[in-house]
JSON list of C-alpha atoms in Angstrom, two decimals:
[
{"chain": "A", "resi": 292, "resn": "MET", "atom": "CA", "xyz": [-6.19, 32.62, 17.33]},
{"chain": "A", "resi": 293, "resn": "GLY", "atom": "CA", "xyz": [-5.65, 27.89, 18.69]},
{"chain": "A", "resi": 294, "resn": "ASN", "atom": "CA", "xyz": [-6.84, 27.31, 14.85]},
{"chain": "A", "resi": 295, "resn": "LEU", "atom": "CA", "xyz": [-3.81, 29.68, 13.43]},
{"chain": "A", "resi": 296, "resn": "PHE", "atom": "CA", "xyz": [-1.30, 28.66, 15.17]},
{"chain": "A", "resi": 297, "resn": "ILE", "atom": "CA", "xyz": [0.93, 25.92, 12.38]},
{"chain": "A", "resi": 298, "resn": "ALA", "atom": "CA", "xyz": [2.90, 23.60, 15.41]},
{"chain": "A", "resi": 299, "resn": "PRO", "atom": "CA", "xyz": [6.10, 21.65, 13.94]},
{"chain": "A", "resi": 300, "resn": "LEU", "atom": "CA", "xyz": [5.81, 18.71, 16.78]},
{"chain": "A", "resi": 301, "resn": "ALA", "atom": "CA", "xyz": [1.59, 18.37, 15.10]},
{"chain": "A", "resi": 302, "resn": "ALA", "atom": "CA", "xyz": [3.18, 18.67, 11.96]},
{"chain": "A", "resi": 303, "resn": "PHE", "atom": "CA", "xyz": [5.93, 16.02, 11.69]},
{"chain": "A", "resi": 304, "resn": "ASP", "atom": "CA", "xyz": [4.72, 13.86, 14.92]},
{"chain": "A", "resi": 305, "resn": "VAL", "atom": "CA", "xyz": [5.69, 10.39, 15.14]},
{"chain": "A", "resi": 306, "resn": "ASN", "atom": "CA", "xyz": [2.59, 9.04, 14.94]},
{"chain": "A", "resi": 307, "resn": "TRP", "atom": "CA", "xyz": [2.04, 10.09, 11.73]},
{"chain": "A", "resi": 308, "resn": "SER", "atom": "CA", "xyz": [4.76, 8.55, 10.97]},
{"chain": "A", "resi": 309, "resn": "VAL", "atom": "CA", "xyz": [4.29, 5.69, 12.38]},
{"chain": "A", "resi": 310, "resn": "TYR", "atom": "CA", "xyz": [0.11, 5.32, 10.90]},
{"chain": "A", "resi": 311, "resn": "MET", "atom": "CA", "xyz": [2.08, 5.36, 7.25]},
{"chain": "A", "resi": 312, "resn": "MET", "atom": "CA", "xyz": [3.87, 2.89, 7.95]},
{"chain": "A", "resi": 313, "resn": "PHE", "atom": "CA", "xyz": [1.01, 0.91, 8.97]},
{"chain": "A", "resi": 314, "resn": "ILE", "atom": "CA", "xyz": [-0.86, 1.69, 6.61]},
{"chain": "A", "resi": 315, "resn": "VAL", "atom": "CA", "xyz": [1.53, 1.63, 2.54]},
{"chain": "A", "resi": 316, "resn": "ILE", "atom": "CA", "xyz": [3.25, -2.54, 4.89]},
{"chain": "A", "resi": 317, "resn": "ILE", "atom": "CA", "xyz": [-0.55, -3.44, 5.75]},
{"chain": "A", "resi": 318, "resn": "GLY", "atom": "CA", "xyz": [-1.89, -2.64, 1.79]},
{"chain": "A", "resi": 319, "resn": "GLY", "atom": "CA", "xyz": [1.08, -3.12, 0.09]},
{"chain": "A", "resi": 320, "resn": "ILE", "atom": "CA", "xyz": [3.99, -1.96, -1.28]},
{"chain": "A", "resi": 321, "resn": "GLY", "atom": "CA", "xyz": [4.56, -0.98, -4.27]},
{"chain": "A", "resi": 322, "resn": "THR", "atom": "CA", "xyz": [1.25, -0.50, -5.38]},
{"chain": "A", "resi": 323, "resn": "LEU", "atom": "CA", "xyz": [-0.76, 2.10, -5.57]},
{"chain": "A", "resi": 324, "resn": "GLU", "atom": "CA", "xyz": [-4.33, 0.58, -4.07]},
{"chain": "A", "resi": 325, "resn": "GLY", "atom": "CA", "xyz": [-2.03, -0.44, -1.25]},
{"chain": "A", "resi": 326, "resn": "PRO", "atom": "CA", "xyz": [-2.41, 2.52, 0.80]},
{"chain": "A", "resi": 327, "resn": "ILE", "atom": "CA", "xyz": [-5.89, 3.17, -0.51]},
{"chain": "A", "resi": 328, "resn": "LEU", "atom": "CA", "xyz": [-6.72, -0.18, 1.19]},
{"chain": "A", "resi": 329, "resn": "GLY", "atom": "CA", "xyz": [-4.40, -0.17, 3.50]},
{"chain": "A", "resi": 330, "resn": "VAL", "atom": "CA", "xyz": [-6.48, 3.59, 4.75]},
{"chain": "A", "resi": 331, "resn": "ILE", "atom": "CA", "xyz": [-9.51, 1.96, 4.70]},
{"chain": "A", "resi": 332, "resn": "ILE", "atom": "CA", "xyz": [-8.03, -1.27, 6.64]},
{"chain": "A", "resi": 333, "resn": "PHE", "atom": "CA", "xyz": [-6.60, 1.69, 9.16]},
{"chain": "A", "resi": 334, "resn": "PHE", "atom": "CA", "xyz": [-9.58, 3.74, 10.29]},
{"chain": "A", "resi": 335, "resn": "GLY", "atom": "CA", "xyz": [-11.87, 0.78, 10.15]},
{"chain": "A", "resi": 336, "resn": "LEU", "atom": "CA", "xyz": [-9.58, -0.77, 12.84]},
{"chain": "A", "resi": 337, "resn": "ARG", "atom": "CA", "xyz": [-9.03, 1.92, 14.80]},
{"chain": "A", "resi": 338, "resn": "GLU", "atom": "CA", "xyz": [-12.67, 2.50, 14.73]},
{"chain": "A", "resi": 339, "resn": "LEU", "atom": "CA", "xyz": [-13.80, -0.71, 15.95]},
{"chain": "A", "resi": 340, "resn": "MET", "atom": "CA", "xyz": [-11.10, -0.63, 18.72]},
{"chain": "A", "resi": 341, "resn": "THR", "atom": "CA", "xyz": [-11.06, 2.71, 19.80]},
{"chain": "A", "resi": 342, "resn": "GLY", "atom": "CA", "xyz": [-15.52, 2.64, 19.85]},
{"chain": "A", "resi": 343, "resn": "PRO", "atom": "CA", "xyz": [-17.57, -1.31, 20.81]},
{"chain": "A", "resi": 344, "resn": "LEU", "atom": "CA", "xyz": [-13.36, -2.96, 22.20]},
{"chain": "A", "resi": 345, "resn": "GLY", "atom": "CA", "xyz": [-13.20, 0.53, 24.86]},
{"chain": "A", "resi": 346, "resn": "LEU", "atom": "CA", "xyz": [-9.55, 0.48, 23.66]},
{"chain": "A", "resi": 347, "resn": "SER", "atom": "CA", "xyz": [-8.36, 3.86, 24.61]},
{"chain": "A", "resi": 348, "resn": "GLY", "atom": "CA", "xyz": [-5.35, 5.51, 25.17]},
{"chain": "A", "resi": 349, "resn": "GLY", "atom": "CA", "xyz": [-1.79, 4.08, 23.61]},
{"chain": "A", "resi": 350, "resn": "TRP", "atom": "CA", "xyz": [-3.66, 0.43, 23.48]},
{"chain": "A", "resi": 351, "resn": "TYR", "atom": "CA", "xyz": [-5.16, 0.78, 19.85]},
{"chain": "A", "resi": 352, "resn": "LEU", "atom": "CA", "xyz": [-1.93, 1.32, 18.96]},
{"chain": "A", "resi": 353, "resn": "VAL", "atom": "CA", "xyz": [-0.97, -1.94, 20.52]},
{"chain": "A", "resi": 354, "resn": "GLY", "atom": "CA", "xyz": [-3.43, -4.18, 19.16]},
{"chain": "A", "resi": 355, "resn": "LEU", "atom": "CA", "xyz": [-2.88, -2.48, 15.21]},
{"chain": "A", "resi": 356, "resn": "GLY", "atom": "CA", "xyz": [1.03, -3.21, 15.95]},
{"chain": "A", "resi": 357, "resn": "ILE", "atom": "CA", "xyz": [0.21, -6.87, 16.37]},
{"chain": "A", "resi": 358, "resn": "ILE", "atom": "CA", "xyz": [-1.70, -6.77, 13.60]},
{"chain": "A", "resi": 359, "resn": "ALA", "atom": "CA", "xyz": [0.94, -5.00, 11.42]},
{"chain": "A", "resi": 360, "resn": "VAL", "atom": "CA", "xyz": [3.39, -7.87, 12.69]},
{"chain": "A", "resi": 361, "resn": "VAL", "atom": "CA", "xyz": [0.87, -10.74, 11.73]},
{"chain": "A", "resi": 362, "resn": "VAL", "atom": "CA", "xyz": [-0.31, -9.51, 7.99]},
{"chain": "A", "resi": 363, "resn": "MET", "atom": "CA", "xyz": [3.92, -9.32, 7.86]},
{"chain": "A", "resi": 364, "resn": "ILE", "atom": "CA", "xyz": [4.49, -12.45, 9.13]},
{"chain": "A", "resi": 365, "resn": "VAL", "atom": "CA", "xyz": [1.47, -14.01, 7.02]},
{"chain": "A", "resi": 366, "resn": "ALA", "atom": "CA", "xyz": [1.69, -11.96, 3.47]},
{"chain": "A", "resi": 367, "resn": "PRO", "atom": "CA", "xyz": [4.95, -10.13, 3.50]},
{"chain": "A", "resi": 368, "resn": "ARG", "atom": "CA", "xyz": [4.08, -7.73, 0.84]},
{"chain": "A", "resi": 369, "resn": "GLY", "atom": "CA", "xyz": [1.20, -6.78, 2.12]},
{"chain": "A", "resi": 370, "resn": "ILE", "atom": "CA", "xyz": [-3.02, -7.31, 1.86]},
{"chain": "A", "resi": 371, "resn": "TRP", "atom": "CA", "xyz": [-3.21, -5.50, -1.50]},
{"chain": "A", "resi": 372, "resn": "PRO", "atom": "CA", "xyz": [-0.94, -7.78, -3.63]},
{"chain": "A", "resi": 373, "resn": "ALA", "atom": "CA", "xyz": [-1.59, -10.92, -1.68]},
{"chain": "A", "resi": 374, "resn": "LEU", "atom": "CA", "xyz": [-5.18, -10.31, -2.88]},
{"chain": "A", "resi": 375, "resn": "ARG", "atom": "CA", "xyz": [-4.89, -9.52, -6.06]},
{"chain": "A", "resi": 376, "resn": "ASP", "atom": "CA", "xyz": [-2.10, -12.60, -7.28]},
{"chain": "A", "resi": 377, "resn": "ARG", "atom": "CA", "xyz": [-5.51, -14.87, -5.40]},
{"chain": "A", "resi": 378, "resn": "ILE", "atom": "CA", "xyz": [-8.19, -13.36, -7.69]},
{"chain": "A", "resi": 379, "resn": "GLY", "atom": "CA", "xyz": [-6.49, -12.14, -10.54]},
{"chain": "A", "resi": 380, "resn": "VAL", "atom": "CA", "xyz": [-7.76, -8.85, -10.08]},
{"chain": "A", "resi": 381, "resn": "ARG", "atom": "CA", "xyz": [-5.47, -5.62, -10.95]},
{"chain": "A", "resi": 382, "resn": "LEU", "atom": "CA", "xyz": [-7.01, -1.96, -10.85]},
{"chain": "A", "resi": 383, "resn": "LEU", "atom": "CA", "xyz": [-4.84, 1.05, -11.27]},
{"chain": "A", "resi": 384, "resn": "ASP", "atom": "CA", "xyz": [-1.51, -1.38, -12.56]},
{"chain": "A", "resi": 385, "resn": "VAL", "atom": "CA", "xyz": [1.43, 0.40, -12.84]},
{"chain": "A", "resi": 386, "resn": "HIS", "atom": "CA", "xyz": [3.11, -2.61, -14.09]},
{"chain": "A", "resi": 387, "resn": "ARG", "atom": "CA", "xyz": [5.48, -1.82, -17.18]},
{"chain": "A", "resi": 388, "resn": "ALA", "atom": "CA", "xyz": [7.15, -4.22, -19.43]},
{"chain": "A", "resi": 389, "resn": "ALA", "atom": "CA", "xyz": [9.86, -3.49, -22.31]},
{"chain": "A", "resi": 390, "resn": "PRO", "atom": "CA", "xyz": [8.67, -3.07, -25.59]},
{"chain": "A", "resi": 391, "resn": "ARG", "atom": "CA", "xyz": [8.82, -5.64, -28.02]},
{"chain": "A", "resi": 392, "resn": "PRO", "atom": "CA", "xyz": [10.70, -4.83, -31.38]},
{"chain": "A", "resi": 393, "resn": "ALA", "atom": "CA", "xyz": [9.13, -4.72, -34.43]},
{"chain": "A", "resi": 394, "resn": "ALA", "atom": "CA", "xyz": [8.51, -7.86, -36.71]},
{"chain": "A", "resi": 395, "resn": "ALA", "atom": "CA", "xyz": [10.24, -5.85, -39.87]},
{"chain": "A", "resi": 396, "resn": "ALA", "atom": "CA", "xyz": [13.29, -4.79, -37.40]},
{"chain": "A", "resi": 397, "resn": "ILE", "atom": "CA", "xyz": [13.87, -8.42, -36.89]},
{"chain": "A", "resi": 398, "resn": "LEU", "atom": "CA", "xyz": [13.35, -10.27, -40.46]},
{"chain": "A", "resi": 399, "resn": "PRO", "atom": "CA", "xyz": [15.08, -8.40, -43.87]},
{"chain": "A", "resi": 400, "resn": "ALA", "atom": "CA", "xyz": [13.12, -6.95, -45.85]},
{"chain": "A", "resi": 401, "resn": "ALA", "atom": "CA", "xyz": [12.61, -10.04, -49.53]},
{"chain": "A", "resi": 402, "resn": "SER", "atom": "CA", "xyz": [15.20, -6.97, -51.56]},
{"chain": "A", "resi": 403, "resn": "GLU", "atom": "CA", "xyz": [17.75, -7.70, -48.90]},
{"chain": "A", "resi": 404, "resn": "GLN", "atom": "CA", "xyz": [18.04, -11.43, -48.82]},
{"chain": "A", "resi": 405, "resn": "VAL", "atom": "CA", "xyz": [20.96, -13.39, -50.97]},
{"chain": "A", "resi": 406, "resn": "THR", "atom": "CA", "xyz": [20.27, -16.10, -52.52]},
{"chain": "A", "resi": 407, "resn": "GLY", "atom": "CA", "xyz": [22.91, -18.27, -53.93]}
]
């Protein structure tokens, strides 16, 4: 019966919002790769801090907060945009460019040119 019970506090907990903000801020805002990298970093750091380092309770959240502040100071757009600009790799690029006008629209046809 306990597994069939859904509570609003479990679905809309403040921790979920903080986790999602941490993931996006650390990984990179405005990219598709950033949150993917942020999830990998978040779960890796969480397991490292609670396992081998032995930080229990809310202390690992303090550690994650310190890491988030350091990343925001060093790379304000996140880790992925800084890494992407440094190594020049674009994996899931969603960059849009304005369409270029066709050459025929720029240059008038030979029959339309007035000689004279």
